[in-house]
């Protein structure tokens, strides 16, 4: 199991230093074996030793690094790996847009880097109850925040719904602002947010609003912020689910063209408050209706591309089947076979970066 273990800092670093002073690679390897046997039995982090005197490190990572040293054929190689291990334990190197320590990147098993996301069942912990029809799985905002924000930064979700993004903000120590058209949904989401344990360093709120016309800067200022560092947009997939009867609701747009027009305005509006160089994620699927597949997701992607953003990734994510669809599986299979089409099993997450220099394009 990949446990976090706590190493006594001074003595472990001293052991590494001693290993680097040896002049025979065979002795280095023998001593590394002894060190391995000793430290991999070390106390698991569950015993909560004092943070300052201890190095917290994943057992799997440490075992892998020590094994690599043992596999070295030359003293130079062994010393290179020893020095890399020392550095990874004593210094931090992060990118501008997240808190991932690149010196210990091998420890981030949880963070996805492939463009195909086959996510298992939805995460039902930390207040996520999946009561809202049309929500997304918490793993989506979680992955996005781990890659594209630092602790204490701001995330805006202009189609907040049941607040999946906002709950993940709380869990990950980010600040979140959600805007949602339906007052009844906002009331329920707000109550969920307020029921979460109080937090000293971050806030997550939801406001009623039409994101086509909301002045996000003004709302952000009311919450003590000026701009955001990540946008997560999960709009209706046009009329696949009708969220309300309101004509302001994107799910009631008259046509695909009208939907894209409204979505374009929300994108433009949200980009106003996104810092340059930071990311926008658009989560959306296609539509099959009246014997025709509409590539809604790619049309929506184009709306962002019209607005000075670089496309960074197109992620294909498995579709979590609704209970209704699952019950009708045989019927859909028959329809697909007779109608000459394929059944949706995926949706998209498009990732864009707001350009640093708008005149570059
Ligand atoms: C796909 S759902 C988002 C679900 C959300 N990610 C969650 O996990 O609960 C889209 C949401 O956009 C809302 N919506 C539609 N038109 C809107 C508008 N003009 N302004 C703000 N929200 C809108 C809908 O009411 C719906 O809750």
XYZ file of C-alpha atoms and ligand atoms in Angstrom:
388
model
C 0.000 0.000 0.000
C 1.287 3.533 -0.790
C 1.446 4.953 2.729
C 2.971 8.253 3.712
C 5.823 7.634 6.089
C 7.649 10.033 8.385
C 11.439 9.937 8.328
C 13.507 11.481 11.074
C 14.867 14.399 9.066
C 18.379 15.012 10.371
C 19.432 11.393 10.567
C 17.984 10.427 7.164
C 19.650 13.341 5.369
C 22.896 12.566 7.182
C 22.684 8.948 5.948
C 22.315 10.174 2.351
C 25.273 12.524 2.805
C 27.393 9.663 4.175
C 26.482 7.500 1.196
C 27.688 10.224 -1.155
C 31.093 10.260 0.504
C 31.795 6.566 -0.291
C 34.212 5.697 -3.066
C 33.022 2.199 -4.054
C 29.667 1.707 -5.753
C 29.350 -1.847 -4.349
C 29.527 -0.525 -0.786
C 27.002 2.203 -1.656
C 24.579 -0.456 -2.878
C 25.024 -2.605 0.245
C 24.474 0.369 2.532
C 21.431 1.489 0.547
C 19.963 -1.984 1.090
C 20.455 -1.580 4.865
C 18.946 1.909 4.754
C 15.986 0.573 2.760
C 15.341 -2.210 5.229
C 15.392 0.293 8.059
C 13.374 3.219 6.679
C 10.664 1.329 4.879
C 9.612 -0.078 8.248
C 9.305 3.511 9.533
C 6.241 4.857 11.258
C 3.320 5.579 9.026
C 2.138 9.212 8.993
C -0.986 8.117 10.873
C 1.083 8.384 14.046
C 1.472 12.114 13.344
C 5.029 12.913 14.342
C 6.089 16.588 14.562
C 6.180 18.012 11.033
C 9.357 20.043 11.477
C 11.574 17.194 12.603
C 10.242 14.802 10.019
C 10.172 14.342 6.273
C 6.838 13.108 4.979
C 7.249 10.941 1.924
C 5.288 8.245 0.144
C 6.631 4.770 0.814
C 6.332 3.791 -2.847
C 8.270 6.838 -4.026
C 11.085 6.305 -1.534
C 11.323 2.585 -2.289
C 11.546 3.385 -6.035
C 14.272 6.001 -5.564
C 16.386 3.742 -3.327
C 15.970 0.866 -5.748
C 17.183 3.051 -8.611
C 20.329 3.873 -6.629
C 20.908 0.153 -6.050
C 20.633 -0.520 -9.763
C 23.398 1.972 -10.637
C 26.419 0.493 -12.385
C 28.781 3.365 -11.605
C 29.553 5.528 -8.593
C 28.723 8.672 -10.626
C 25.259 7.353 -11.427
C 24.602 6.346 -7.811
C 25.715 9.796 -6.632
C 23.470 11.461 -9.203
C 20.416 9.565 -7.870
C 21.433 10.234 -4.263
C 21.736 13.940 -4.920
C 18.359 13.945 -6.719
C 16.742 12.254 -3.727
C 18.339 14.757 -1.333
C 17.057 17.659 -3.436
C 13.562 16.231 -3.671
C 13.391 15.978 0.116
C 14.845 19.371 0.942
C 13.664 21.758 -1.790
C 10.441 22.588 -3.592
C 9.977 23.481 -7.263
C 6.493 24.473 -8.366
C 5.028 25.809 -11.594
C 3.293 29.216 -11.570
C -0.165 27.697 -11.779
C -0.319 24.964 -9.137
C 1.192 23.632 -5.924
C 2.591 20.400 -7.343
C 6.199 19.964 -6.244
C 7.956 19.010 -9.473
C 10.896 17.613 -7.511
C 8.516 14.926 -6.219
C 6.290 14.546 -9.271
C 6.462 10.765 -9.025
C 4.369 10.916 -5.855
C 1.296 12.411 -7.552
C -0.345 9.146 -8.562
C -3.760 10.780 -8.269
C -3.140 13.563 -10.781
C -4.187 12.645 -14.321
C -2.038 13.606 -17.304
C -3.612 11.489 -20.093
C -6.294 12.794 -22.442
C -8.609 9.830 -21.850
C -10.326 9.913 -18.465
C -12.010 6.680 -17.520
C -13.309 7.775 -14.154
C -14.829 5.186 -11.839
C -18.036 5.890 -9.911
C -18.618 9.401 -8.657
C -16.879 10.415 -5.476
C -19.631 10.595 -2.866
C -17.524 11.927 0.028
C -17.118 15.507 1.326
C -20.746 16.640 0.996
C -21.297 15.418 -2.590
C -24.725 13.818 -2.689
C -25.542 13.851 -6.434
C -29.087 15.156 -5.863
C -28.999 17.369 -8.957
C -29.878 15.961 -12.351
C -27.203 17.181 -14.764
C -24.352 17.547 -12.278
C -20.821 16.426 -13.026
C -18.622 14.089 -11.006
C -16.482 15.808 -8.326
C -13.374 14.239 -9.812
C -13.608 16.722 -12.739
C -13.226 19.965 -10.742
C -10.793 18.220 -8.388
C -8.428 17.236 -11.196
C -8.697 20.696 -12.753
C -7.954 22.500 -9.510
C -4.976 20.293 -8.680
C -3.409 21.063 -12.064
C -4.446 24.689 -12.548
C -4.676 26.424 -9.172
C -2.720 27.014 -6.016
C -4.203 26.973 -2.533
C -5.991 30.237 -1.756
C -6.631 31.093 -5.432
C -10.077 31.789 -6.909
C -12.254 29.583 -9.126
C -15.379 30.842 -10.926
C -18.160 28.472 -12.035
C -20.858 30.392 -13.991
C -23.155 27.333 -14.267
C -22.798 26.270 -10.648
C -25.904 24.048 -10.243
C -25.532 21.902 -7.127
C -22.096 23.370 -6.372
C -19.885 20.374 -7.144
C -17.042 22.781 -8.014
C -17.619 24.788 -4.837
C -17.524 21.748 -2.564
C -14.236 20.711 -4.130
C -12.943 24.266 -3.566
C -13.626 23.834 0.131
C -11.923 20.473 0.219
C -8.830 21.687 -1.625
C -8.426 25.046 0.115
C -9.349 27.131 -2.941
C -11.864 30.003 -2.972
C -14.926 29.457 -5.110
C -17.661 31.619 -6.571
C -20.604 30.034 -8.333
C -23.388 31.749 -10.274
C -26.602 29.859 -11.048
C -29.867 30.926 -12.658
C -32.323 28.904 -10.566
C -33.015 30.441 -7.126
C -34.342 27.156 -5.694
C -31.103 25.373 -6.630
C -29.020 28.224 -5.223
C -30.883 28.001 -1.901
C -30.247 24.293 -1.608
C -26.591 24.538 -2.680
C -25.982 27.433 -0.295
C -27.402 25.385 2.576
C -25.045 22.512 1.706
C -22.071 24.879 1.592
C -23.023 26.387 4.929
C -23.303 22.955 6.505
C -19.673 22.194 5.732
C -17.175 22.606 8.599
C -16.062 26.245 8.853
C -12.847 27.177 7.126
C -10.326 29.774 8.161
C -8.492 30.336 4.898
C -10.952 29.892 2.066
C -14.554 30.620 1.136
C -17.050 29.165 -1.313
C -20.288 30.971 -2.199
C -23.067 30.794 -4.741
C -25.188 33.671 -6.074
C -28.344 33.801 -8.186
C -27.644 35.291 -11.596
C -27.836 35.064 -15.351
C -24.236 34.484 -16.399
C -24.934 35.950 -19.840
C -25.180 39.406 -18.270
C -23.709 39.126 -14.755
C -20.907 41.534 -13.943
C -18.575 38.947 -12.433
C -16.048 41.589 -11.368
C -18.689 43.271 -9.241
C -19.793 40.004 -7.624
C -16.186 38.972 -7.002
C -15.459 42.295 -5.309
C -18.399 41.710 -2.971
C -16.562 38.545 -1.926
C -13.194 40.246 -1.527
C -11.576 39.253 -4.842
C -10.684 41.067 -8.044
C -10.050 38.255 -10.506
C -9.983 34.469 -10.744
C -7.282 31.970 -11.640
C -9.489 29.195 -13.053
C -12.823 29.102 -14.885
C -14.878 25.921 -14.934
C -17.824 26.053 -17.353
C -20.324 23.213 -17.359
C -23.241 24.613 -19.359
C -26.415 22.752 -20.309
C -25.794 20.537 -23.339
C -28.366 22.716 -25.078
C -31.794 21.092 -24.568
C -30.723 17.596 -23.462
C -31.976 18.510 -19.967
C -34.360 21.462 -19.593
C -33.272 23.013 -16.316
C -36.125 25.554 -16.035
C -38.765 27.418 -17.985
C -36.801 30.663 -17.976
C -35.930 32.108 -21.381
C -32.592 33.125 -19.895
C -31.770 29.451 -19.358
C -29.330 28.208 -22.012
C -31.231 24.916 -22.111
C -34.181 26.848 -23.585
C -32.217 28.437 -26.440
C -34.312 28.424 -29.653
C -31.669 26.695 -31.762
C -28.066 25.521 -31.730
C -27.046 28.904 -33.126
C -28.894 30.735 -30.367
C -27.361 28.422 -27.718
C -23.867 29.146 -29.029
C -24.570 32.860 -29.071
C -25.587 32.820 -25.391
C -22.703 30.540 -24.436
C -20.315 32.863 -26.281
C -21.514 35.738 -24.112
C -20.962 33.760 -20.895
C -17.460 32.822 -22.089
C -16.640 36.444 -22.918
C -18.048 37.645 -19.646
C -16.110 35.090 -17.607
C -12.847 35.665 -19.481
C -13.022 39.313 -18.358
C -12.140 38.241 -14.821
C -9.648 35.456 -15.610
C -5.994 36.344 -15.113
C -3.859 36.146 -18.262
C -1.949 32.885 -18.631
C -4.542 31.025 -16.563
C -6.974 28.280 -17.615
C -10.568 27.875 -18.707
C -12.130 24.400 -18.697
C -15.270 23.729 -20.730
C -17.133 20.515 -19.916
C -19.714 19.589 -22.550
C -21.115 16.757 -24.677
C -22.647 16.326 -28.121
C -26.289 15.764 -29.062
C -28.045 13.094 -31.121
C -31.517 14.062 -32.171
C -33.819 13.563 -35.163
C -31.413 11.055 -36.753
C -28.514 13.495 -36.647
C -25.385 13.899 -34.468
C -24.711 17.554 -33.634
C -21.085 18.132 -32.585
C -22.215 20.636 -29.947
C -19.018 20.213 -27.942
C -16.769 21.209 -30.852
C -19.040 24.091 -31.823
C -18.810 25.297 -28.215
C -15.021 24.848 -28.299
C -14.959 27.211 -31.264
C -16.773 29.866 -29.250
C -13.815 29.916 -26.843
C -11.264 29.869 -29.662
C -12.845 33.006 -31.134
C -11.899 34.790 -27.907
C -8.113 34.905 -27.684
C -7.518 31.601 -25.959
C -5.080 28.823 -26.781
C -6.435 25.288 -26.928
C -4.247 23.212 -24.583
C -6.043 19.846 -24.472
C -9.124 17.948 -25.525
C -9.951 15.339 -22.910
C -12.433 12.566 -23.609
C -14.183 11.416 -20.469
C -16.361 8.341 -20.040
C -20.009 9.152 -19.621
C -21.561 8.197 -16.319
C -24.745 6.530 -17.404
C -27.953 7.701 -15.797
C -30.167 5.055 -14.199
C -32.853 5.817 -16.788
C -30.503 5.152 -19.711
C -29.139 2.007 -18.036
C -32.651 0.577 -17.806
C -33.158 1.324 -21.483
C -29.827 -0.107 -22.601
C -31.338 -2.848 -24.787
C -33.674 -0.346 -26.442
C -30.803 2.046 -27.220
C -28.723 -0.799 -28.633
C -31.566 -1.745 -30.951
C -31.998 1.899 -31.980
C -28.252 2.212 -32.696
C -28.194 -0.961 -34.796
C -31.253 -0.016 -36.775
C -30.468 3.709 -37.026
C -26.791 3.425 -38.019
C -25.309 5.464 -35.180
C -23.254 4.902 -32.032
C -24.501 5.470 -28.478
C -22.819 8.234 -26.490
C -20.378 6.925 -23.925
C -18.251 10.037 -23.611
C -18.191 13.783 -23.144
C -15.402 16.354 -23.436
C -13.314 18.604 -21.274
C -11.663 21.309 -23.377
C -8.796 23.181 -21.774
C -7.779 26.648 -22.843
C -5.214 29.142 -21.672
C -6.010 32.823 -21.739
C -3.276 34.428 -23.786
C -0.606 36.406 -21.971
C -0.269 38.746 -24.899
C -3.497 39.354 -26.804
C -1.716 40.828 -29.829
C 0.210 37.597 -30.487
C -2.525 36.054 -32.653
C -24.973 21.152 -16.541
S -25.623 22.052 -15.214
C -24.244 22.343 -14.175
C -24.180 21.348 -13.052
C -23.054 21.546 -12.076
N -21.753 21.358 -12.686
C -23.194 20.566 -10.922
O -22.313 19.707 -10.726
O -24.229 20.612 -10.252
C -25.920 23.626 -15.963
C -26.519 24.638 -15.023
O -26.560 25.891 -15.696
C -27.691 26.609 -15.233
N -27.966 27.709 -16.184
C -28.597 27.688 -17.385
N -28.617 28.902 -17.958
C -27.967 29.728 -17.107
C -27.647 31.123 -17.145
N -28.027 31.909 -18.154
N -26.934 31.629 -16.093
C -26.562 30.859 -15.039
N -26.847 29.540 -14.954
C -27.535 28.976 -15.979
C -28.754 25.552 -15.136
O -29.806 25.935 -14.278
C -27.957 24.354 -14.588
O -28.019 24.324 -13.208
